[in-house]
XYZ file of C-alpha atoms in Angstrom:
659
model
C 27.654 -47.170 -53.871
C 24.430 -47.972 -54.736
C 24.552 -48.151 -58.421
C 28.105 -49.884 -58.120
C 26.203 -52.560 -55.661
C 22.826 -53.291 -58.112
C 24.238 -52.332 -61.754
C 28.524 -52.917 -62.141
C 29.268 -55.158 -59.196
C 26.573 -58.114 -60.955
C 28.061 -57.556 -64.230
C 31.873 -58.634 -62.522
C 30.976 -60.307 -59.583
C 33.218 -63.579 -60.969
C 36.365 -61.681 -59.878
C 37.231 -62.626 -56.362
C 38.127 -58.488 -55.336
C 34.483 -57.637 -56.697
C 33.278 -60.117 -54.189
C 35.231 -57.981 -51.579
C 34.005 -54.697 -52.315
C 30.641 -56.492 -52.545
C 30.913 -57.145 -49.076
C 32.694 -54.075 -47.706
C 29.919 -51.982 -48.857
C 27.695 -52.669 -45.946
C 30.660 -51.708 -43.336
C 31.064 -48.637 -45.662
C 27.408 -47.798 -45.091
C 27.855 -48.063 -41.637
C 30.897 -45.874 -41.355
C 29.435 -43.344 -43.441
C 26.487 -43.510 -41.184
C 28.663 -43.225 -38.165
C 30.567 -40.267 -39.940
C 27.159 -38.369 -40.521
C 26.156 -39.144 -36.821
C 29.187 -37.755 -35.444
C 28.807 -34.848 -37.925
C 25.371 -34.083 -36.317
C 26.478 -34.965 -32.632
C 28.938 -31.541 -33.641
C 26.084 -29.948 -34.828
C 24.071 -30.382 -31.832
C 26.865 -28.968 -29.418
C 27.535 -26.015 -31.951
C 23.716 -25.018 -31.617
C 23.622 -25.417 -27.965
C 26.633 -22.773 -28.068
C 25.119 -20.584 -30.786
C 21.311 -20.334 -29.627
C 22.065 -17.836 -26.729
C 23.432 -15.482 -29.864
C 20.653 -16.673 -32.317
C 18.387 -15.652 -29.499
C 20.030 -12.101 -28.921
C 19.783 -11.176 -32.501
C 16.271 -12.075 -32.978
C 14.936 -10.079 -29.545
C 16.902 -7.507 -30.986
C 15.032 -7.202 -34.502
C 11.890 -8.027 -32.218
C 12.652 -4.820 -30.030
C 13.261 -2.554 -33.496
C 9.996 -3.520 -34.920
C 8.183 -2.755 -31.561
C 9.745 0.950 -31.476
C 8.536 0.977 -34.965
C 5.078 0.034 -34.134
C 4.528 2.043 -31.461
C 5.771 5.216 -33.711
C 3.021 4.040 -36.102
C 0.168 4.106 -33.490
C 1.136 7.066 -31.472
C -1.888 9.014 -33.222
C -4.036 5.697 -32.404
C -6.109 5.758 -29.427
C -6.825 2.099 -29.083
C -3.949 -0.411 -27.916
C -3.693 -2.310 -31.489
C -1.466 -5.098 -32.051
C 0.536 -5.674 -35.095
C 1.846 -9.024 -35.501
C 5.870 -8.788 -36.053
C 7.290 -10.715 -39.328
C 10.754 -12.389 -38.983
C 13.144 -14.164 -41.120
C 16.118 -16.621 -40.338
C 17.402 -15.729 -43.529
C 18.148 -12.263 -42.662
C 15.692 -10.884 -44.923
C 12.880 -8.859 -42.915
C 10.224 -7.483 -45.196
C 11.496 -4.497 -47.027
C 8.431 -2.857 -46.196
C 8.820 -2.849 -43.006
C 12.638 -1.833 -43.066
C 11.324 1.269 -45.443
C 8.579 2.320 -43.718
C 10.702 2.364 -40.060
C 13.567 3.969 -41.697
C 11.017 6.812 -42.935
C 9.290 6.923 -39.831
C 12.078 7.090 -37.337
C 14.961 8.321 -39.592
C 16.391 4.668 -38.614
C 19.956 4.119 -40.483
C 19.671 0.946 -42.547
C 23.594 0.093 -42.343
C 22.590 -1.450 -38.783
C 26.229 -3.232 -37.729
C 27.050 -6.726 -38.753
C 26.277 -8.169 -35.378
C 22.414 -7.109 -35.554
C 21.530 -8.542 -38.922
C 23.428 -12.232 -38.127
C 20.704 -14.776 -38.365
C 20.772 -18.513 -37.251
C 21.974 -19.486 -40.986
C 24.959 -17.149 -40.450
C 25.790 -18.488 -36.862
C 25.061 -22.045 -37.464
C 26.009 -24.627 -40.229
C 22.721 -26.469 -40.929
C 24.138 -28.971 -43.730
C 25.136 -31.591 -41.123
C 21.618 -32.232 -40.223
C 20.703 -32.130 -44.178
C 23.635 -34.557 -44.509
C 22.492 -36.795 -42.028
C 18.945 -36.700 -43.186
C 19.898 -37.147 -46.693
C 22.352 -40.389 -45.687
C 19.717 -41.959 -43.276
C 16.631 -41.630 -45.642
C 18.975 -43.307 -48.536
C 20.034 -45.888 -46.289
C 16.175 -46.652 -45.323
C 17.049 -45.719 -41.587
C 15.149 -42.278 -41.409
C 13.037 -43.117 -38.613
C 16.011 -43.996 -36.530
C 17.667 -40.780 -37.017
C 13.993 -38.584 -36.481
C 13.888 -40.289 -33.463
C 17.439 -39.559 -32.284
C 16.927 -35.990 -33.499
C 14.143 -35.487 -31.394
C 15.126 -36.949 -28.355
C 18.262 -35.181 -28.378
C 16.628 -31.580 -28.966
C 13.872 -32.800 -26.154
C 17.373 -33.381 -23.933
C 18.867 -29.881 -25.191
C 15.005 -28.199 -24.444
C 15.074 -29.642 -20.860
C 18.452 -27.820 -20.528
C 17.808 -24.524 -22.136
C 14.683 -23.877 -19.727
C 16.528 -24.578 -16.385
C 17.281 -21.088 -14.839
C 20.317 -20.021 -12.673
C 19.747 -19.834 -9.221
C 20.234 -16.305 -8.776
C 18.557 -15.443 -12.189
C 16.090 -13.006 -10.170
C 18.707 -11.055 -8.948
C 19.485 -9.031 -12.538
C 17.641 -8.207 -15.520
C 20.616 -10.094 -17.473
C 20.099 -12.904 -15.637
C 16.274 -12.921 -17.554
C 17.976 -12.015 -20.700
C 20.459 -14.580 -21.229
C 17.452 -17.222 -20.185
C 15.265 -15.699 -22.544
C 17.589 -15.661 -25.639
C 18.827 -19.251 -24.985
C 14.964 -20.195 -25.361
C 14.527 -18.001 -28.269
C 17.378 -19.340 -29.732
C 16.289 -22.689 -29.280
C 12.481 -22.620 -30.582
C 14.044 -20.897 -33.408
C 16.663 -23.615 -35.015
C 13.485 -25.363 -34.081
C 11.039 -23.509 -37.064
C 14.143 -23.280 -39.193
C 14.575 -27.061 -39.040
C 10.640 -27.930 -39.325
C 10.458 -25.264 -43.043
C 13.744 -26.158 -44.281
C 13.516 -30.265 -43.768
C 10.832 -32.515 -45.039
C 9.506 -34.028 -42.187
C 12.374 -34.463 -39.820
C 10.079 -32.128 -37.452
C 6.187 -31.875 -37.626
C 4.308 -28.541 -36.391
C 2.638 -31.193 -33.788
C 6.316 -32.251 -32.841
C 7.545 -28.734 -31.865
C 3.748 -27.626 -30.538
C 4.247 -30.142 -27.851
C 7.869 -28.802 -27.684
C 6.540 -25.484 -26.919
C 3.902 -26.084 -24.624
C 6.332 -28.212 -22.399
C 8.522 -25.007 -22.449
C 5.408 -22.329 -21.576
C 5.047 -24.043 -18.552
C 8.429 -24.421 -17.507
C 8.883 -20.921 -18.401
C 5.728 -19.414 -16.389
C 6.539 -21.442 -13.827
C 9.972 -20.098 -13.700
C 8.758 -17.020 -14.306
C 6.387 -16.544 -11.829
C 8.571 -18.562 -8.669
C 11.670 -15.869 -9.769
C 10.176 -12.649 -10.289
C 7.938 -13.465 -6.797
C 11.700 -13.182 -4.826
C 12.305 -9.274 -6.601
C 11.165 -6.668 -4.407
C 12.878 -3.894 -6.531
C 9.978 -2.492 -8.846
C 12.111 -1.277 -11.930
C 13.583 -4.828 -12.308
C 9.882 -6.188 -12.228
C 9.134 -3.389 -14.992
C 12.341 -4.127 -17.229
C 11.587 -7.919 -16.713
C 8.195 -7.240 -17.997
C 9.606 -5.434 -20.703
C 11.992 -8.804 -21.634
C 8.951 -10.891 -21.123
C 6.535 -8.519 -23.683
C 9.725 -9.214 -26.341
C 10.436 -12.419 -25.962
C 6.512 -12.938 -26.694
C 6.394 -10.823 -29.715
C 9.623 -12.656 -31.097
C 8.170 -16.180 -30.651
C 5.071 -14.922 -31.913
C 6.402 -13.758 -34.753
C 7.590 -17.477 -35.825
C 3.959 -18.675 -35.295
C 4.277 -19.751 -31.484
C 1.042 -18.877 -29.564
C 2.187 -16.638 -26.431
C -1.154 -15.855 -24.571
C -0.246 -17.848 -21.679
C 2.722 -14.849 -21.314
C 0.605 -12.720 -21.342
C -1.598 -13.825 -18.868
C 1.346 -14.210 -16.692
C 2.015 -10.781 -17.049
C -0.918 -9.783 -15.521
C -0.007 -12.024 -12.283
C 3.388 -10.193 -12.468
C 1.665 -6.775 -12.803
C -0.265 -7.215 -9.331
C 2.964 -8.378 -7.948
C 4.939 -4.911 -9.270
C 2.161 -2.948 -8.192
C 2.723 -4.611 -4.385
C 6.443 -3.764 -4.890
C 5.315 -0.192 -5.932
C 3.079 -0.125 -2.844
C 5.901 -1.308 -0.447
C 8.302 1.028 -1.815
C 5.887 3.872 -1.624
C 5.046 3.370 2.315
C 9.135 4.377 2.817
C 8.064 7.705 0.622
C 4.865 8.540 2.481
C 6.881 7.532 5.788
C 9.655 10.300 5.073
C 6.974 12.603 3.803
C 5.230 12.535 7.264
C 8.405 12.651 9.465
C 10.171 15.635 7.388
C 6.764 17.539 7.715
C 6.181 20.866 10.576
C 2.503 20.617 10.547
C 1.904 23.894 10.666
C 0.566 25.944 7.981
C 2.638 26.569 4.548
C 3.790 30.498 4.485
C 3.639 31.867 1.275
C 5.922 35.054 0.896
C 5.238 36.193 -2.227
C 2.703 35.541 -5.409
C 5.907 33.012 -7.014
C 5.627 31.291 -3.888
C 2.242 30.700 -3.632
C 2.081 29.499 -7.589
C 4.836 27.272 -6.620
C 2.442 25.460 -4.218
C -0.800 25.416 -6.612
C 1.456 24.374 -9.081
C 1.860 21.135 -7.367
C -1.166 20.896 -5.099
C -5.037 22.229 -6.943
C -5.829 24.360 -3.762
C -8.353 27.419 -4.506
C -9.511 29.263 -1.729
C -11.427 32.864 -2.932
C -10.837 34.452 0.211
C -6.823 33.668 0.948
C -6.369 34.759 -2.774
C -7.775 38.230 -1.893
C -5.186 38.295 1.401
C -1.763 40.177 0.842
C 1.615 38.506 1.133
C 2.792 37.373 3.027
C -0.010 35.316 4.079
C -0.429 31.325 5.136
C -2.196 28.271 3.363
C -4.345 26.205 5.346
C -2.632 22.983 4.769
C 1.044 21.871 5.826
C 3.569 21.135 3.312
C 3.000 17.158 3.425
C -0.582 17.818 1.615
C 1.186 18.495 -1.879
C 3.926 16.405 -1.377
C 2.090 13.459 -0.624
C -0.412 14.626 -3.878
C 2.488 14.655 -6.281
C 3.594 11.393 -5.008
C 0.203 9.864 -5.619
C 0.550 11.194 -9.540
C 4.006 9.399 -9.570
C 3.077 6.540 -8.453
C -0.097 6.417 -11.348
C 2.951 6.970 -13.261
C 4.792 4.118 -12.420
C 1.656 1.955 -12.624
C 1.116 2.840 -15.924
C 4.533 1.503 -17.343
C 3.576 -1.687 -16.668
C 0.292 -1.809 -17.969
C 1.403 0.086 -21.653
C 2.510 -2.756 -24.314
C 0.457 -5.724 -22.754
C -1.773 -5.115 -25.901
C -5.048 -3.872 -23.318
C -7.593 -1.717 -24.781
C -7.117 1.928 -22.908
C -10.421 1.215 -20.801
C -8.679 -1.782 -19.293
C -5.544 0.299 -18.785
C -7.878 2.962 -17.119
C -9.525 0.372 -15.072
C -5.898 -1.012 -13.971
C -4.959 2.234 -13.014
C -7.833 3.213 -10.744
C -7.679 0.213 -9.088
C -3.681 -0.180 -7.998
C -4.385 4.038 -7.023
C -7.289 2.579 -4.824
C -4.674 0.189 -2.929
C -2.650 2.870 -2.719
C -4.917 5.244 -0.566
C -6.715 2.698 1.240
C -4.170 0.442 2.240
C -0.903 2.263 1.896
C -1.404 5.935 2.491
C -3.871 4.843 5.002
C -2.023 2.566 6.959
C 0.863 5.467 6.902
C -1.723 7.828 8.228
C -3.212 5.599 11.158
C 0.523 5.057 12.006
C 1.724 8.649 12.405
C -1.575 9.611 14.659
C 0.003 7.125 17.133
C 3.007 8.221 17.233
C 4.294 10.046 20.963
C 5.891 13.082 19.118
C 2.271 13.933 17.785
C 0.752 16.437 19.692
C -2.771 18.309 19.861
C -1.719 21.068 17.414
C -0.177 17.909 15.216
C -3.490 16.152 15.175
C -5.636 19.354 14.430
C -3.188 19.996 11.496
C -3.368 16.743 10.154
C -7.429 16.932 10.472
C -6.880 19.919 8.351
C -4.674 18.270 5.451
C -6.743 14.901 5.540
C -9.838 17.530 4.790
C -7.647 19.135 1.763
C -5.951 15.737 0.360
C -10.020 14.354 0.574
C -11.319 17.685 -1.947
C -8.044 16.815 -3.988
C -9.484 13.068 -5.013
C -11.079 14.437 -8.006
C -8.226 16.335 -9.555
C -6.370 12.501 -9.579
C -9.513 11.223 -10.879
C -9.237 13.492 -13.687
C -5.612 13.295 -13.737
C -6.048 9.260 -14.722
C -8.565 10.142 -17.522
C -6.434 12.463 -19.297
C -3.864 9.598 -19.396
C -6.525 7.122 -20.892
C -9.007 9.237 -22.370
C -11.550 7.006 -21.103
C -14.114 9.136 -19.744
C -15.154 8.784 -16.030
C -18.881 8.313 -17.006
C -18.344 5.036 -18.657
C -20.380 2.277 -16.701
C -17.573 0.064 -15.539
C -15.326 3.121 -13.959
C -14.040 2.271 -11.030
C -14.273 5.189 -8.637
C -11.539 6.312 -6.147
C -12.449 5.273 -2.732
C -9.799 7.914 -1.348
C -12.884 9.681 0.581
C -12.931 7.032 2.597
C -9.423 7.020 3.602
C -9.620 10.091 4.459
C -12.697 9.693 6.509
C -10.924 7.252 8.560
C -7.579 9.154 8.873
C -9.712 12.183 10.225
C -12.533 9.924 12.651
C -8.667 8.604 13.971
C -7.239 11.974 14.354
C -10.450 12.956 16.650
C -10.446 9.978 18.527
C -6.518 10.518 19.115
C -7.391 13.825 20.398
C -9.806 13.201 22.925
C -7.453 10.339 24.136
C -4.437 12.885 24.424
C -6.551 15.414 25.864
C -7.703 13.187 28.494
C -4.397 12.017 29.203
C -2.959 15.010 29.750
C -5.813 15.999 32.185
C -4.758 12.736 34.243
C -1.492 14.114 34.069
C -2.250 17.379 35.616
C -4.932 15.664 38.140
C -1.941 13.476 39.544
C -0.005 16.633 40.539
C -3.519 17.237 42.930
C -2.310 17.237 46.912
C -5.108 18.219 48.900
C -4.941 18.257 52.845
C -7.635 16.360 53.239
C -8.066 17.147 56.594
C -7.443 20.966 56.683
C -9.501 23.255 59.236
C -10.669 25.609 56.560
C -9.692 26.000 52.657
C -7.121 28.789 51.329
C -9.724 30.922 49.770
C -8.278 30.501 46.609
C -8.328 27.185 44.257
C -5.665 25.005 43.809
C -2.483 25.757 41.827
C -2.704 22.543 39.959
C -6.458 23.256 38.677
C -5.619 26.375 37.789
C -2.673 25.346 35.436
C -4.754 22.616 33.569
C -7.522 25.172 33.358
C -4.895 27.567 31.976
C -3.551 24.313 29.574
C -7.206 23.669 28.198
C -7.838 27.235 27.781
C -4.729 27.787 25.344
C -5.597 23.817 23.964
C -8.783 25.126 22.484
C -7.069 28.567 21.180
C -5.277 25.538 18.846
C -8.577 24.670 17.579
C -10.244 28.341 17.163
C -7.400 28.281 14.373
C -8.772 26.002 12.469
C -9.681 27.627 8.821
C -13.199 28.859 9.131
C -13.861 30.355 5.722
C -14.864 27.211 4.420
C -18.344 26.002 5.370
C -16.428 21.921 5.651
C -13.690 23.570 7.655
C -16.039 25.563 10.113
C -18.467 22.530 10.655
C -15.572 20.643 10.947
C -13.361 22.682 13.166
C -16.712 23.602 15.344
C -17.647 19.798 15.357
C -14.195 18.559 16.766
C -13.415 21.437 18.968
C -17.117 20.989 20.768
C -16.487 17.307 21.217
C -12.840 17.407 22.086
C -13.869 20.409 25.031
C -17.130 18.323 26.221
C -14.962 15.132 26.240
C -12.460 16.978 28.166
C -15.076 18.800 30.776
C -16.781 15.253 31.775
C -13.198 13.731 32.101
C -12.210 16.639 34.425
C -15.558 16.183 36.422
C -14.727 12.393 36.454
C -12.036 12.291 37.488
C -12.660 14.988 40.484
C -15.448 13.034 41.475
C -13.792 9.839 41.382
C -10.758 11.420 43.981
C -13.331 12.445 45.935
C -14.721 8.918 46.552
C -11.596 7.136 46.665
C -11.581 4.107 48.958
C -8.353 4.881 50.150
C -9.359 8.227 51.386
C -10.984 7.299 54.711
C -11.870 10.962 55.955
C -12.128 14.733 54.810
C -12.479 17.833 56.928
C -15.764 20.050 55.697
C -12.056 22.567 55.341
C -11.193 20.289 52.135
C -14.531 19.962 51.315
C -14.682 24.214 50.854
C -11.374 24.034 49.374
C -12.487 21.660 46.462
C -15.225 23.224 46.123
C -13.788 26.290 45.134
C -11.929 24.115 42.767
C -15.249 22.367 40.695
C -16.334 26.465 41.028
C -13.198 27.363 38.406
C -14.331 24.279 36.556
C -17.636 25.647 35.810
C -16.395 29.446 35.520
C -14.352 27.866 32.661
C -17.320 25.892 31.306
C -19.118 29.004 30.994
C -16.470 31.079 29.652
C -17.060 29.611 26.312
C -13.773 28.371 25.434
C -15.136 26.741 22.185
C -17.985 28.580 20.606
C -20.992 26.992 19.882
C -22.393 25.655 22.549
C -26.167 26.122 23.372
C -26.767 27.830 26.895
C -25.240 25.351 29.659
C -24.486 22.383 28.261
C -20.885 22.690 28.953
C -21.768 23.819 32.510
C -23.725 20.359 32.628
C -20.606 18.020 32.600
C -20.311 19.546 36.287
C -23.730 19.077 37.572
C -23.228 15.913 39.584
C -20.456 17.545 41.240
C -22.327 20.649 42.041
C -24.960 19.157 43.464
C -23.147 17.050 45.478
C -20.944 19.721 46.900
C -23.981 22.145 47.229
C -25.703 19.660 49.651
C -22.383 19.360 51.811
C -22.074 23.192 51.582
C -25.471 24.038 52.830
C -25.950 21.244 54.840
C -29.157 20.377 53.480
C -30.377 17.119 54.483
C -33.859 17.619 55.398
C -34.663 19.143 51.663
C -32.353 16.052 50.099
C -34.519 13.750 51.737
C -37.506 15.164 51.674
C -37.450 15.748 48.231
C -35.717 12.330 47.357
C -37.266 10.791 44.164
C -39.086 13.461 43.059
C -38.460 14.941 39.078
C -38.333 18.390 40.848
C -35.889 17.770 43.602
C -33.189 20.275 43.653
C -30.204 17.580 44.284
C -31.773 15.121 41.341
C -28.184 14.299 40.832
C -27.164 13.004 43.891
C -27.171 9.692 44.153
C -27.883 7.963 48.087
C -24.812 5.697 47.637
C -22.455 8.642 46.588
C -23.942 10.929 49.225
C -23.409 8.291 51.974
C -19.760 7.451 51.258
C -18.515 11.390 51.314
C -20.998 11.943 54.388
C -18.951 8.766 56.250
C -16.040 10.659 55.387
C -16.946 14.054 56.409
C -17.817 12.646 59.525
C -14.751 10.769 60.704
C -13.228 13.549 59.593
C -15.285 15.457 62.786
C -14.792 12.639 64.840
C -11.262 13.061 64.686
C -11.100 16.858 65.184
C -13.381 16.395 68.449
C -11.164 14.252 69.538
C -8.011 16.593 69.575
C -10.521 19.107 71.539
C -11.572 16.327 73.699
C -10.947 18.397 77.121
C -14.215 20.702 76.177
C -16.154 18.125 73.779
C -18.817 17.108 76.814
C -19.632 20.248 76.985
C -19.621 21.142 73.246
C -23.721 20.632 73.029
C -24.275 21.876 69.090
C -21.455 19.064 68.468
C -22.835 16.473 69.947
C -26.106 17.827 68.287
C -24.707 17.744 64.821
C -23.207 14.022 65.501
C -26.579 12.517 66.173
C -28.285 14.238 63.269
C -25.284 13.258 60.950
C -26.004 9.160 62.728
C -30.037 9.661 61.625
C -29.211 10.967 58.016
C -26.819 8.315 58.100
C -29.519 5.354 58.383
C -31.945 7.438 55.998
C -29.135 7.389 53.440
C -28.571 3.152 53.955
C -32.011 2.966 54.095
C -32.166 4.257 50.311
C -29.403 2.464 49.258
C -30.590 -0.664 50.376
C -34.182 0.106 48.684
C -32.355 1.000 45.582
C -30.147 -2.425 45.599
C -33.738 -3.953 46.024
C -35.115 -2.716 43.367
C -32.888 -3.189 41.014
């Protein structure tokens, strides 16, 4: 047309038909432009449809390259990173294909589908034709602007995720395929046309895409509660990043995002392991593991690092001190470490960093997840004293096993624990805290049991004389305490840690129980609701306290110095002695002296009990009132009591003034 217009038509311009031709040429040009633009629009529609397939093919190539790289790097202790190379014309470097085939025995006759490229799937000629026509017609800028504007629009559509994308790995895969397909087409057009696209334009598009992709993945992955799905997503993101990096697109932001997703993956793992630990604790019988044969013994120690020379010497059948939950928990902590490692692989991180990640996530498992499960377990109503004692033993063994878990991580990563920055496992504090909580719960539960027995006490406070033997409820209580402290002596004592630990817990529990019992009995005696007490009832109460003292002196738990345990009842003993001997003159004469026989008797306590006894006496003498006026000794007693009451009151008043 150009030749016609500039060379030939001017020569024959006098002919009318030539003039008509000359007039029609601009219109013809416009028609050609329109047709080529229509072809371009069809092309744009076509790549919109095919970008999914182009992306899928490129991602498969990237995955094969990654598999090849991992084989090559198996011997390398670091996590070196080799940049993959891809080609849109289907010719991946021959060296790579040959090596991969040699290394892995990969067959070269890949299926047609796998080597399809953007050129196989899309005919790019409409772009070249349209670009050429617009260039020739001097309107290249219009075409460039139109093409770029349309591709920007298409990019926004491609980057828009499906609302339920996070539900399956397929949703993510389709999303990535489309994006890869889009940017591979851009890369191809960039390199196969002179200036239709610039690197600045594709970089701008890619940066916009990166912002959108990271925002989408951050949101969608946060909905995901299944660690396996998060792991599959991570693998997809790695292949996605590698594919695009192979075409020169920078992907650091995607790897930064993967560290965020790793934290979230660990959170989903921790939630999963809460259920795992809970089930283990629910199914435990909280009694030592019986081992009938050598095979049984080996089966346990293959799962849990237990070493005890004394137990090893014993004949079968024998018992291992911990219950079955201990090896199960230990195995599950190792499973968690493997699961956590799966995410750290292929993040192009050094083994030192991976080692640090593993230790940090394991620390969270111990200090948060396992610790929380143990604290909940200890508070459960069905966990009794025997179970609590077993939990204390279990936590001691788990604490001792922490060093083996550290070695386990070291064996995976080959990073020496002596490295300056190595994080230590905090498991020790977890098990110490759990043990303290279990001990506290033992003391609480013991006191609750004592309260239950004391509620059964049914004293006849007006009895004329005692039964001559201790009350039934109290004997039951003491038998219960005796059998309970037997359980503590079953704590293994062949290991110094255990002996010290069981001794301490047993002694504290026994002292706590005696003090609580003593306080409860004193409160019963001084209860405001109780208005009067006969001396017979005081004698009966004295018999019960004697039983408590006998229990305390019988060494229910070994290791107490002298009469330490009996001293829990000293306040009660001195108060009752004062009434049984009716030794008021000594009490009043020695009051305030450090050598006083009744040093532990508070005047207000003595006064409160004396007034109750006095009311009881007056009540008795009323019943025998026919002879009351002749009973001189009763009247003398009455006067004596009134005098003592006055003196006690002045002591009490003196104390309140001093205070």
